[in-house]
mmCIF file of C-alpha atoms in Angstrom:
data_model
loop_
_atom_site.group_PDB
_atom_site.id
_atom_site.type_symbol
_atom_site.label_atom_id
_atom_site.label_comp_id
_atom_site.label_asym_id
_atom_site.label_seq_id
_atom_site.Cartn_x
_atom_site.Cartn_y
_atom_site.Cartn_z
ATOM 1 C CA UNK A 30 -1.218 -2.784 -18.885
ATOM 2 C CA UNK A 31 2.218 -1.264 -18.154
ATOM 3 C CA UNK A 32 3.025 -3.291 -15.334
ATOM 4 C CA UNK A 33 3.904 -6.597 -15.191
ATOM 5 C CA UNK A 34 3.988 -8.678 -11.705
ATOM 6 C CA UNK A 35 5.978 -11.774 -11.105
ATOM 7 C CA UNK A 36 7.195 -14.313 -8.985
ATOM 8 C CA UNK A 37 10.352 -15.243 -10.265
ATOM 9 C CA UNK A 38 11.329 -19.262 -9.329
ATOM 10 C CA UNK A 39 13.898 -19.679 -6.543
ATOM 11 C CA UNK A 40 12.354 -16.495 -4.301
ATOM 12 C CA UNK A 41 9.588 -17.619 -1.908
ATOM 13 C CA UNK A 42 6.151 -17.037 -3.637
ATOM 14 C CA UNK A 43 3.911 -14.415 -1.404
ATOM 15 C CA UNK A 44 -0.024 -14.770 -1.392
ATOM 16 C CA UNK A 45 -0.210 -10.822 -0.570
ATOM 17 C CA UNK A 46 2.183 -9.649 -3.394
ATOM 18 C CA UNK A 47 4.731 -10.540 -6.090
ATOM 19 C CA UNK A 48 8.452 -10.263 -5.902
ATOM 20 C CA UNK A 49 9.207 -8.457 -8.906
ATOM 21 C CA UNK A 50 7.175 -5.701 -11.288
ATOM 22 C CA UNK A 51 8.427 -4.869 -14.493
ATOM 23 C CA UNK A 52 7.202 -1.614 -15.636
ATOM 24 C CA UNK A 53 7.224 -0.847 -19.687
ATOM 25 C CA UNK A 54 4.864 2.562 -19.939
ATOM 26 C CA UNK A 55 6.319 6.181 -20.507
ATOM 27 C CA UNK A 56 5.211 8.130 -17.313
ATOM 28 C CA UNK A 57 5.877 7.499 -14.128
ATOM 29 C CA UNK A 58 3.855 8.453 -10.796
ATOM 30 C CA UNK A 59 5.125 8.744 -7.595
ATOM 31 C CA UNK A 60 2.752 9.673 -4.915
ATOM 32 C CA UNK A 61 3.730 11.515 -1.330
ATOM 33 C CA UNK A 62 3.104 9.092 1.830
ATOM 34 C CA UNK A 63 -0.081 8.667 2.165
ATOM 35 C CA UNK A 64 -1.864 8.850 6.307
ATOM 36 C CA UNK A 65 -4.858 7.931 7.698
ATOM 37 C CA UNK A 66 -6.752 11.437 7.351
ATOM 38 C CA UNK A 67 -9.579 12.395 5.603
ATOM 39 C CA UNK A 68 -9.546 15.645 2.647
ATOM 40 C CA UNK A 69 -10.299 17.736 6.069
ATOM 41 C CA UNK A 70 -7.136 16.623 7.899
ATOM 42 C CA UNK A 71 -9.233 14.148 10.591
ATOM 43 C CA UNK A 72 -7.624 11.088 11.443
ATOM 44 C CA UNK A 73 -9.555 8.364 10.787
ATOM 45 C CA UNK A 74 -9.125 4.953 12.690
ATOM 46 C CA UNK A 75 -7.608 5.967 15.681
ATOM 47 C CA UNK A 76 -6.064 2.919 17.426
ATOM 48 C CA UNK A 77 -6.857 0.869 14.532
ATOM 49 C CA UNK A 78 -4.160 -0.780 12.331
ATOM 50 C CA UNK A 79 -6.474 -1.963 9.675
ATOM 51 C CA UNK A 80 -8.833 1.193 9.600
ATOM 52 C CA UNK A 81 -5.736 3.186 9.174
ATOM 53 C CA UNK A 82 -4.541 0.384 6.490
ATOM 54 C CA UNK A 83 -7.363 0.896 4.393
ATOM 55 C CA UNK A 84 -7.484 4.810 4.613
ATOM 56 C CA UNK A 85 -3.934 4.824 3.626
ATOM 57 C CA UNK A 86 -4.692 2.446 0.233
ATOM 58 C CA UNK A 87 -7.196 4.349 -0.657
ATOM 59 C CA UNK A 88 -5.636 8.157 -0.025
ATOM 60 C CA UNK A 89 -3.090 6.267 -2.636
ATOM 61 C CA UNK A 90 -5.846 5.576 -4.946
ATOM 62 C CA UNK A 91 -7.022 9.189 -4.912
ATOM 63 C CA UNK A 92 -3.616 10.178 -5.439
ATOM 64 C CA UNK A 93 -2.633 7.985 -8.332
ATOM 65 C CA UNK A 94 -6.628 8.473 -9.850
ATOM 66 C CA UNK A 95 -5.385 12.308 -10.018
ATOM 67 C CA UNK A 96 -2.731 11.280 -11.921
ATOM 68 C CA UNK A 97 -4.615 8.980 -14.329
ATOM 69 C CA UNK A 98 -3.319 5.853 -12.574
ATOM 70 C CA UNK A 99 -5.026 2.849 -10.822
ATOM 71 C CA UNK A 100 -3.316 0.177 -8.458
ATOM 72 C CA UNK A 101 -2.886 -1.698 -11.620
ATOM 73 C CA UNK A 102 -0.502 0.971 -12.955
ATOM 74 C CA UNK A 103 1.478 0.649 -9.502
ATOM 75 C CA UNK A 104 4.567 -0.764 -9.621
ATOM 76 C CA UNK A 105 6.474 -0.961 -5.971
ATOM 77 C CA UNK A 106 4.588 0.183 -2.699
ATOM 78 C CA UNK A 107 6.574 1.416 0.733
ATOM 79 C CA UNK A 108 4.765 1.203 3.689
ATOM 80 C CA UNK A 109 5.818 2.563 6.675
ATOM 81 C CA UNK A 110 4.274 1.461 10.649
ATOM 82 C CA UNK A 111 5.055 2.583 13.766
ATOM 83 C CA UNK A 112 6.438 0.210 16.056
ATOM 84 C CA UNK A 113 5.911 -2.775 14.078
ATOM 85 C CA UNK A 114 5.749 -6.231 15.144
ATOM 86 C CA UNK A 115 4.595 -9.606 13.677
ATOM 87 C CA UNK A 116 1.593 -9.389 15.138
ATOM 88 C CA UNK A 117 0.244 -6.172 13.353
ATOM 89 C CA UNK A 118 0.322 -8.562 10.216
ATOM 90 C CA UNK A 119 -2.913 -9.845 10.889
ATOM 91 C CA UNK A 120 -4.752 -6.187 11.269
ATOM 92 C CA UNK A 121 -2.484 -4.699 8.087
ATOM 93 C CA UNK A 122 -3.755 -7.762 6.005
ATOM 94 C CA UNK A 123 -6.913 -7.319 6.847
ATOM 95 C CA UNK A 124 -6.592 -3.223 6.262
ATOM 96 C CA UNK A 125 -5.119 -4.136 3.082
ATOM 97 C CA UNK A 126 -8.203 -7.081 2.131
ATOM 98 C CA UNK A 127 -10.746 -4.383 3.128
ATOM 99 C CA UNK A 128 -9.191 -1.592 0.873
ATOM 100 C CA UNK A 129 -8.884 -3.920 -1.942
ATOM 101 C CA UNK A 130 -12.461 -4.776 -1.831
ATOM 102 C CA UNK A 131 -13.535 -1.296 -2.143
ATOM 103 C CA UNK A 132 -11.598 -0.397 -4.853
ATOM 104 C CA UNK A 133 -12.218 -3.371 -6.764
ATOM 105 C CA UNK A 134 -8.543 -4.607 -6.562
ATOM 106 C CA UNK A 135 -7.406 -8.493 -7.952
ATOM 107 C CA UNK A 136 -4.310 -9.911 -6.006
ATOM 108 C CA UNK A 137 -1.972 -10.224 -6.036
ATOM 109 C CA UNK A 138 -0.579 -6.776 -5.119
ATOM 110 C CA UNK A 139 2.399 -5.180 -6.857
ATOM 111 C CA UNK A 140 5.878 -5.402 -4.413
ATOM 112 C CA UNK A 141 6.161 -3.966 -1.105
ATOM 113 C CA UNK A 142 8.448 -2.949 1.597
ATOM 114 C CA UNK A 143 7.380 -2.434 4.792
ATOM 115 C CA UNK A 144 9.685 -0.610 7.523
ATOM 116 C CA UNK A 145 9.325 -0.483 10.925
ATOM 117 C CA UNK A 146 9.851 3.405 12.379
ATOM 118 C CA UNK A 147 9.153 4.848 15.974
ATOM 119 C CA UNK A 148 7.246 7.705 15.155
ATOM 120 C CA UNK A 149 5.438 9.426 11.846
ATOM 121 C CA UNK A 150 4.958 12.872 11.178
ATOM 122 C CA UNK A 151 1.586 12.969 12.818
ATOM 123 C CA UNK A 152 0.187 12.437 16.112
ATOM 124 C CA UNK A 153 -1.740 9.244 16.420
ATOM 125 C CA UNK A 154 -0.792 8.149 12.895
ATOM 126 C CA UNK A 155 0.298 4.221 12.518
ATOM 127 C CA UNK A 156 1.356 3.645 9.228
ATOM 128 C CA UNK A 157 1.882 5.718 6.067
ATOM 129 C CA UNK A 158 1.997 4.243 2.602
ATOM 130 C CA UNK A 159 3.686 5.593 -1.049
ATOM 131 C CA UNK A 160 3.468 4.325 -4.330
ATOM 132 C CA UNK A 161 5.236 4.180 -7.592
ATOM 133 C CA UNK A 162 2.978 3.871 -10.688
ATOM 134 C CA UNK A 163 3.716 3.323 -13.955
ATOM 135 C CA UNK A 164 1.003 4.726 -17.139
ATOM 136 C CA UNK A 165 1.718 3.650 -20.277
#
């Protein structure tokens, strides 16, 4: 497996992801944000942080499949939520539980960042995802 994930001592240890990926493979996928819409456009979840959580993860795992890449080839995530707050955590982590159960996903997940923005490119959209994979 090209990527390695790790929790390096003296950083705070996550349950929902590592701190640090090291990446050793030769090509290297980056996918476009991925939205809560289905392959005809349609939002799906409207209203719903961890509908639109799960859509997102796995529009990324269509993306990186196309590209012969899994979530274990992924190396850093970015997610991006409108508006965000400390208490969307609970509905992202569920989003996020619910995804990984469908696609057969392991934690811990590779590193994230997760910004807070006003607005995405979409009406009614609430968070948008992107991912940087690594195939060896």
């Amino acid at each position: 497996m090209p990527v390695t994930l790790l929790n390096p001592e003296g950083l705070p240890e996550v349950d929902l992801y590592r701190q640090v990926s090291v990446a050793t493979g030769s090509k290297l996928v980056f996918t476009a944000g991925q939205v809560s819409v289905d392959a005809q456009g349609t939002l799906v979840g409207a209203d719903d942080l961890a509908a639109q959580t799960e859509r997102c993860y796995l529009n990324v795992a269509t993306a990186l499949a196309e590209a012969g890449a899994t979530f274990d080839d992924v190396a850093k995530l970015t997610v991006y939520v409108v508006d965000w707050s400390p208490e969307k955590m609970e509905p992202f982590l569920e989003g996020v539980a619910r995804a990984a159960a469908r696609l057969g996903i392991d934690a811990p997940l590779p590193p994230f960042t997760g910004i807070g923005v006003a607005a995405l490119a979409g009406e009614g959209l609430l968070l948008e995802v992107e991912a940087t994979a690594v195939v060896g």
